[in-house]
Each structure stands twice: as structure tokens, then as C-alpha cells.
Amino acid sequence: MSDELGSALALTLKELRGSRGLSASALSELSGVSRTMVSRIENGDVQPTASLLGRLSAALGITLSELISRAEQGDRRLARSHEQPTWTDPDTGYVRRAVSPTSGGPIELVEVELPAGARVAFPVEAYVFTHHQIWVLDGTLAFREGSVEHLLEAGDCLQLGPPEPCEFHNPGRSPCRYLVVIARRGA
């Protein structure tokens, strides 16, 4: 993640928390992220992982894509490939590209490249207000949905069931690329 995007994410989180009338302690309690870590993220002292951002965005009632897009200040109808914001998880090297022109709409498209051996987990709260489909473009993805694991190969598409804690794992020796289609529940 660029320093500029890191700073923008810190400011966006702080602004979203404030606009919802939440203290850092309240956000900590809702997300399960320590109060100290919330402060460190908002102050730009640390680069949060995908898992942490997923927990924080879910507690704020938005998707991770929407959080990243708001940080990029994207509000447009056309997203050229070179303009699509990307974010890299400092812990796993997972790269997330916000393909959709705007976030927060009824449908979002997110392309992910998951390095060989990497694992990224998200809590159930990240799936409560959205529907997801995962379409594997290249490689192999072991996707755990609650206690069920789905082994997906290139071309396979999975529609997630009821909200469960989930984990994306690349068991292969090369990167796995997949597209996530996110629709807000009720949309």
C-alpha cells in the first residue's frame, strides 16, 4: 500500500467512526480490534492487515471495497484499469483491486491476487449485510465457509451461503486470482 493510501485509509476510518458517533472504544468493542490498534491505525502508525480492515469496515456497516474506495475518493461511472485502486495486505501480500467504478452501490466487483500459501480470514460480520460470489480466474483457491471447505479451480464460481466466518487460502505454488462479486442484501 502506498503511504498516500495508508494515510487516506487512516483518515477515512476516523471520519467514518466519527460520522457514526462512535468512540474509538465503541468501534473496538464492535469490531473486536483492540482500542490501541484502532488508535494506531487511525493515526497512521501501522498498516492494517486485510483481516483487521475487514473487521473494522464490517463494524462500520460497509464493505472493505467501499472503505478502500472512499479512501481513494472514487465516485465515478467508468474505472479505467490503471485508475482502479489497489491495496496490498502488509501481512500476506494479498492484493485487492476495486474494479467497480464506485463503491457502496448495489453491486461491487473486486479482483484479488492471493500469493502462494497465503491465508486471509474474515469474521462473520463481514458477510452479514452482503451476498458474495467468488469466481476463480487463475490457480486454486481453498475457501473455508464456516466448517465447510470448497476447493475451487480456475473457472469455478461459488455463491456463499448464510453468513459464516470465512478464510481464503491459496494451497498452490503460484498466485491465485479471483473475482468477488458483492451485492448488498436487499439489493
PDB file of C-alpha atoms in Angstrom:
ATOM      1  CA  MET A   1       0.000   0.000   0.000  1.00  0.00           C
ATOM      2  CA  SER A   2       1.297   3.445  -0.820  1.00  0.00           C
ATOM      3  CA  ASP A   3       1.958   5.888   2.008  1.00  0.00           C
ATOM      4  CA  GLU A   4      -0.685   8.133   0.451  1.00  0.00           C
ATOM      5  CA  LEU A   5      -3.349   5.404   0.520  1.00  0.00           C
ATOM      6  CA  GLY A   6      -2.307   4.408   4.046  1.00  0.00           C
ATOM      7  CA  SER A   7      -2.813   7.976   5.233  1.00  0.00           C
ATOM      8  CA  ALA A   8      -6.125   8.225   3.366  1.00  0.00           C
ATOM      9  CA  LEU A   9      -7.350   4.951   4.938  1.00  0.00           C
ATOM     10  CA  ALA A  10      -6.432   6.218   8.409  1.00  0.00           C
ATOM     11  CA  LEU A  11      -8.336   9.467   7.857  1.00  0.00           C
ATOM     12  CA  THR A  12     -11.324   7.684   6.256  1.00  0.00           C
ATOM     13  CA  LEU A  13     -11.643   5.279   9.201  1.00  0.00           C
ATOM     14  CA  LYS A  14     -11.502   8.129  11.667  1.00  0.00           C
ATOM     15  CA  GLU A  15     -14.094  10.148   9.718  1.00  0.00           C
ATOM     16  CA  LEU A  16     -16.450   7.171   9.342  1.00  0.00           C
ATOM     17  CA  ARG A  17     -16.186   6.364  13.040  1.00  0.00           C
ATOM     18  CA  GLY A  18     -16.941   9.997  13.906  1.00  0.00           C
ATOM     19  CA  SER A  19     -19.851  10.265  11.461  1.00  0.00           C
ATOM     20  CA  ARG A  20     -21.463   7.276  13.156  1.00  0.00           C
ATOM     21  CA  GLY A  21     -20.999   8.825  16.584  1.00  0.00           C
ATOM     22  CA  LEU A  22     -18.661   6.054  17.722  1.00  0.00           C
ATOM     23  CA  SER A  23     -15.770   6.479  20.093  1.00  0.00           C
ATOM     24  CA  ALA A  24     -12.607   4.509  19.408  1.00  0.00           C
ATOM     25  CA  SER A  25     -13.599   2.292  22.347  1.00  0.00           C
ATOM     26  CA  ALA A  26     -17.043   1.646  20.832  1.00  0.00           C
ATOM     27  CA  LEU A  27     -15.504   0.747  17.455  1.00  0.00           C
ATOM     28  CA  SER A  28     -13.083  -1.514  19.288  1.00  0.00           C
ATOM     29  CA  GLU A  29     -15.934  -3.314  21.013  1.00  0.00           C
ATOM     30  CA  LEU A  30     -17.990  -3.667  17.796  1.00  0.00           C
ATOM     31  CA  SER A  31     -15.060  -4.919  15.714  1.00  0.00           C
ATOM     32  CA  GLY A  32     -13.084  -6.961  18.230  1.00  0.00           C
ATOM     33  CA  VAL A  33      -9.988  -4.907  17.334  1.00  0.00           C
ATOM     34  CA  SER A  34      -8.181  -3.542  20.402  1.00  0.00           C
ATOM     35  CA  ARG A  35      -8.651   0.140  21.269  1.00  0.00           C
ATOM     36  CA  THR A  36      -4.888   0.617  20.984  1.00  0.00           C
ATOM     37  CA  MET A  37      -4.824  -0.882  17.477  1.00  0.00           C
ATOM     38  CA  VAL A  38      -7.788   1.263  16.364  1.00  0.00           C
ATOM     39  CA  SER A  39      -5.876   4.368  17.516  1.00  0.00           C
ATOM     40  CA  ARG A  40      -2.637   3.228  15.875  1.00  0.00           C
ATOM     41  CA  ILE A  41      -4.450   2.593  12.568  1.00  0.00           C
ATOM     42  CA  GLU A  42      -6.285   5.942  12.689  1.00  0.00           C
ATOM     43  CA  ASN A  43      -3.032   7.756  13.487  1.00  0.00           C
ATOM     44  CA  GLY A  44      -1.290   6.053  10.566  1.00  0.00           C
ATOM     45  CA  ASP A  45       1.233   4.389  12.871  1.00  0.00           C
ATOM     46  CA  VAL A  46       0.620   0.895  11.415  1.00  0.00           C
ATOM     47  CA  GLN A  47      -0.524  -0.581   8.123  1.00  0.00           C
ATOM     48  CA  PRO A  48      -3.570  -2.706   8.931  1.00  0.00           C
ATOM     49  CA  THR A  49      -3.987  -6.194   7.507  1.00  0.00           C
ATOM     50  CA  ALA A  50      -6.923  -7.235   5.318  1.00  0.00           C
ATOM     51  CA  SER A  51      -8.392  -9.110   8.264  1.00  0.00           C
ATOM     52  CA  LEU A  52      -8.251  -6.042  10.535  1.00  0.00           C
ATOM     53  CA  LEU A  53      -9.714  -3.770   7.859  1.00  0.00           C
ATOM     54  CA  GLY A  54     -12.440  -6.346   7.212  1.00  0.00           C
ATOM     55  CA  ARG A  55     -13.393  -6.357  10.891  1.00  0.00           C
ATOM     56  CA  LEU A  56     -13.355  -2.554  11.127  1.00  0.00           C
ATOM     57  CA  SER A  57     -15.323  -1.979   7.918  1.00  0.00           C
ATOM     58  CA  ALA A  58     -17.926  -4.569   8.958  1.00  0.00           C
ATOM     59  CA  ALA A  59     -18.332  -2.831  12.329  1.00  0.00           C
ATOM     60  CA  LEU A  60     -18.885   0.435  10.430  1.00  0.00           C
ATOM     61  CA  GLY A  61     -21.507  -1.224   8.201  1.00  0.00           C
ATOM     62  CA  ILE A  62     -19.580  -1.035   4.924  1.00  0.00           C
ATOM     63  CA  THR A  63     -17.589  -3.428   2.768  1.00  0.00           C
ATOM     64  CA  LEU A  64     -13.805  -3.455   2.626  1.00  0.00           C
ATOM     65  CA  SER A  65     -14.088  -2.364  -1.036  1.00  0.00           C
ATOM     66  CA  GLU A  66     -16.175   0.627  -0.032  1.00  0.00           C
ATOM     67  CA  LEU A  67     -13.671   1.595   2.659  1.00  0.00           C
ATOM     68  CA  ILE A  68     -10.769   1.467   0.204  1.00  0.00           C
ATOM     69  CA  SER A  69     -12.721   3.295  -2.487  1.00  0.00           C
ATOM     70  CA  ARG A  70     -13.732   6.047  -0.059  1.00  0.00           C
ATOM     71  CA  ALA A  71     -10.091   6.421   0.888  1.00  0.00           C
ATOM     72  CA  GLU A  72      -9.284   6.765  -2.813  1.00  0.00           C
ATOM     73  CA  GLN A  73     -12.226   9.202  -3.103  1.00  0.00           C
ATOM     74  CA  GLY A  74     -13.593   7.347  -6.085  1.00  0.00           C
ATOM     75  CA  ASP A  75     -17.065   8.386  -7.254  1.00  0.00           C
ATOM     76  CA  ARG A  76     -17.250   7.775 -10.967  1.00  0.00           C
ATOM     77  CA  ARG A  77     -19.045   5.660 -13.579  1.00  0.00           C
ATOM     78  CA  LEU A  78     -16.003   4.450 -15.520  1.00  0.00           C
ATOM     79  CA  ALA A  79     -12.974   2.899 -13.856  1.00  0.00           C
ATOM     80  CA  ARG A  80     -10.090   2.509 -16.257  1.00  0.00           C
ATOM     81  CA  SER A  81      -7.780  -0.355 -15.327  1.00  0.00           C
ATOM     82  CA  HIS A  82      -4.899   1.968 -14.403  1.00  0.00           C
ATOM     83  CA  GLU A  83      -7.224   4.057 -12.177  1.00  0.00           C
ATOM     84  CA  GLN A  84      -8.636   1.174 -10.141  1.00  0.00           C
ATOM     85  CA  PRO A  85      -7.364   1.422  -6.574  1.00  0.00           C
ATOM     86  CA  THR A  86      -5.321  -1.490  -5.284  1.00  0.00           C
ATOM     87  CA  TRP A  87      -4.430  -2.291  -1.734  1.00  0.00           C
ATOM     88  CA  THR A  88      -1.826  -4.785  -0.551  1.00  0.00           C
ATOM     89  CA  ASP A  89      -2.118  -6.560   2.790  1.00  0.00           C
ATOM     90  CA  PRO A  90       1.216  -5.926   4.534  1.00  0.00           C
ATOM     91  CA  ASP A  91       0.965  -9.278   6.318  1.00  0.00           C
ATOM     92  CA  THR A  92       0.194 -11.695   3.459  1.00  0.00           C
ATOM     93  CA  GLY A  93       0.915  -9.822   0.228  1.00  0.00           C
ATOM     94  CA  TYR A  94      -2.743 -10.262  -0.782  1.00  0.00           C
ATOM     95  CA  VAL A  95      -3.549  -7.643  -3.460  1.00  0.00           C
ATOM     96  CA  ARG A  96      -7.112  -6.337  -3.716  1.00  0.00           C
ATOM     97  CA  ARG A  97      -8.239  -4.273  -6.728  1.00  0.00           C
ATOM     98  CA  ALA A  98     -11.519  -2.339  -6.561  1.00  0.00           C
ATOM     99  CA  VAL A  99     -12.732  -2.980 -10.123  1.00  0.00           C
ATOM    100  CA  SER A 100     -16.108  -1.220  -9.788  1.00  0.00           C
ATOM    101  CA  PRO A 101     -16.219   2.484 -10.645  1.00  0.00           C
ATOM    102  CA  THR A 102     -17.851   3.362  -7.319  1.00  0.00           C
ATOM    103  CA  SER A 103     -18.284   1.536  -4.078  1.00  0.00           C
ATOM    104  CA  GLY A 104     -21.275   1.281  -1.826  1.00  0.00           C
ATOM    105  CA  GLY A 105     -23.634   0.651  -4.736  1.00  0.00           C
ATOM    106  CA  PRO A 106     -25.848  -2.397  -5.040  1.00  0.00           C
ATOM    107  CA  ILE A 107     -23.024  -4.431  -6.672  1.00  0.00           C
ATOM    108  CA  GLU A 108     -19.238  -4.297  -6.296  1.00  0.00           C
ATOM    109  CA  LEU A 109     -16.546  -6.188  -8.218  1.00  0.00           C
ATOM    110  CA  VAL A 110     -13.231  -6.915  -6.525  1.00  0.00           C
ATOM    111  CA  GLU A 111     -10.264  -8.717  -8.088  1.00  0.00           C
ATOM    112  CA  VAL A 112      -7.883 -10.401  -5.667  1.00  0.00           C
ATOM    113  CA  GLU A 113      -4.459 -11.936  -6.145  1.00  0.00           C
ATOM    114  CA  LEU A 114      -3.584 -14.263  -3.290  1.00  0.00           C
ATOM    115  CA  PRO A 115       0.082 -15.307  -3.114  1.00  0.00           C
ATOM    116  CA  ALA A 116       1.042 -18.987  -2.898  1.00  0.00           C
ATOM    117  CA  GLY A 117       0.471 -20.325   0.610  1.00  0.00           C
ATOM    118  CA  ALA A 118      -1.274 -17.160   1.847  1.00  0.00           C
ATOM    119  CA  ARG A 119      -4.351 -17.203   4.094  1.00  0.00           C
ATOM    120  CA  VAL A 120      -6.744 -14.332   4.755  1.00  0.00           C
ATOM    121  CA  ALA A 121      -9.629 -14.719   7.204  1.00  0.00           C
ATOM    122  CA  PHE A 122     -12.689 -12.535   7.704  1.00  0.00           C
ATOM    123  CA  PRO A 123     -15.210 -12.642  10.556  1.00  0.00           C
ATOM    124  CA  VAL A 124     -18.902 -13.430  10.110  1.00  0.00           C
ATOM    125  CA  GLU A 125     -19.669  -9.701  10.489  1.00  0.00           C
ATOM    126  CA  ALA A 126     -18.014  -9.040   7.121  1.00  0.00           C
ATOM    127  CA  TYR A 127     -20.766 -11.081   5.420  1.00  0.00           C
ATOM    128  CA  VAL A 128     -23.887 -10.095   7.374  1.00  0.00           C
ATOM    129  CA  PHE A 129     -25.124  -7.321   5.078  1.00  0.00           C
ATOM    130  CA  THR A 130     -23.849  -8.661   1.739  1.00  0.00           C
ATOM    131  CA  HIS A 131     -24.132 -11.585  -0.681  1.00  0.00           C
ATOM    132  CA  HIS A 132     -20.899 -12.875  -2.267  1.00  0.00           C
ATOM    133  CA  GLN A 133     -19.938 -14.937  -5.282  1.00  0.00           C
ATOM    134  CA  ILE A 134     -16.336 -15.962  -5.921  1.00  0.00           C
ATOM    135  CA  TRP A 135     -15.138 -16.722  -9.456  1.00  0.00           C
ATOM    136  CA  VAL A 136     -11.620 -18.174  -9.697  1.00  0.00           C
ATOM    137  CA  LEU A 137      -9.717 -16.760 -12.678  1.00  0.00           C
ATOM    138  CA  ASP A 138      -6.306 -18.469 -12.239  1.00  0.00           C
ATOM    139  CA  GLY A 139      -4.900 -21.016  -9.816  1.00  0.00           C
ATOM    140  CA  THR A 140      -6.541 -22.861  -6.945  1.00  0.00           C
ATOM    141  CA  LEU A 141      -8.457 -21.407  -4.017  1.00  0.00           C
ATOM    142  CA  ALA A 142      -9.335 -23.316  -0.859  1.00  0.00           C
ATOM    143  CA  PHE A 143     -12.233 -21.320   0.548  1.00  0.00           C
ATOM    144  CA  ARG A 144     -13.472 -22.146   4.041  1.00  0.00           C
ATOM    145  CA  GLU A 145     -17.023 -21.066   4.815  1.00  0.00           C
ATOM    146  CA  GLY A 146     -17.668 -21.855   8.468  1.00  0.00           C
ATOM    147  CA  SER A 147     -16.726 -25.534   8.810  1.00  0.00           C
ATOM    148  CA  VAL A 148     -17.072 -26.328   5.083  1.00  0.00           C
ATOM    149  CA  GLU A 149     -14.102 -26.075   2.722  1.00  0.00           C
ATOM    150  CA  HIS A 150     -14.593 -25.616  -1.019  1.00  0.00           C
ATOM    151  CA  LEU A 151     -11.633 -26.354  -3.322  1.00  0.00           C
ATOM    152  CA  LEU A 152     -12.081 -24.092  -6.343  1.00  0.00           C
ATOM    153  CA  GLU A 153     -10.136 -24.269  -9.618  1.00  0.00           C
ATOM    154  CA  ALA A 154      -9.931 -21.764 -12.485  1.00  0.00           C
ATOM    155  CA  GLY A 155     -13.417 -21.191 -13.915  1.00  0.00           C
ATOM    156  CA  ASP A 156     -15.258 -22.382 -10.781  1.00  0.00           C
ATOM    157  CA  CYS A 157     -17.780 -19.997  -9.220  1.00  0.00           C
ATOM    158  CA  LEU A 158     -19.128 -20.294  -5.669  1.00  0.00           C
ATOM    159  CA  GLN A 159     -22.127 -18.487  -4.209  1.00  0.00           C
ATOM    160  CA  LEU A 160     -21.716 -18.117  -0.456  1.00  0.00           C
ATOM    161  CA  GLY A 161     -24.430 -19.388   1.845  1.00  0.00           C
ATOM    162  CA  PRO A 162     -25.651 -17.756   5.058  1.00  0.00           C
ATOM    163  CA  PRO A 163     -23.079 -15.524   6.815  1.00  0.00           C
ATOM    164  CA  GLU A 164     -20.200 -17.501   8.345  1.00  0.00           C
ATOM    165  CA  PRO A 165     -16.593 -16.701   9.266  1.00  0.00           C
ATOM    166  CA  CYS A 166     -14.583 -17.296   6.082  1.00  0.00           C
ATOM    167  CA  GLU A 167     -10.991 -17.946   5.078  1.00  0.00           C
ATOM    168  CA  PHE A 168      -9.351 -17.648   1.671  1.00  0.00           C
ATOM    169  CA  HIS A 169      -6.294 -19.914   1.259  1.00  0.00           C
ATOM    170  CA  ASN A 170      -4.049 -20.464  -1.729  1.00  0.00           C
ATOM    171  CA  PRO A 171      -2.683 -24.020  -1.373  1.00  0.00           C
ATOM    172  CA  GLY A 172      -0.855 -23.803  -4.708  1.00  0.00           C
ATOM    173  CA  ARG A 173       2.685 -22.834  -5.701  1.00  0.00           C
ATOM    174  CA  SER A 174       1.657 -19.859  -7.826  1.00  0.00           C
ATOM    175  CA  PRO A 175      -0.628 -16.887  -7.177  1.00  0.00           C
ATOM    176  CA  CYS A 176      -4.378 -17.401  -7.287  1.00  0.00           C
ATOM    177  CA  ARG A 177      -6.538 -14.720  -8.919  1.00  0.00           C
ATOM    178  CA  TYR A 178     -10.245 -14.492  -8.291  1.00  0.00           C
ATOM    179  CA  LEU A 179     -13.108 -12.084  -8.696  1.00  0.00           C
ATOM    180  CA  VAL A 180     -15.509 -11.411  -5.833  1.00  0.00           C
ATOM    181  CA  VAL A 181     -18.950 -10.081  -6.691  1.00  0.00           C
ATOM    182  CA  ILE A 182     -20.540  -8.378  -3.718  1.00  0.00           C
ATOM    183  CA  ALA A 183     -24.218  -7.413  -3.572  1.00  0.00           C
ATOM    184  CA  ARG A 184     -25.849  -5.713  -0.635  1.00  0.00           C
ATOM    185  CA  ARG A 185     -28.580  -7.779   0.997  1.00  0.00           C
ATOM    186  CA  GLY A 186     -31.963  -6.478  -0.041  1.00  0.00           C
ATOM    187  CA  ALA A 187     -30.490  -5.122  -3.300  1.00  0.00           C
TER     188      ALA A 187
END
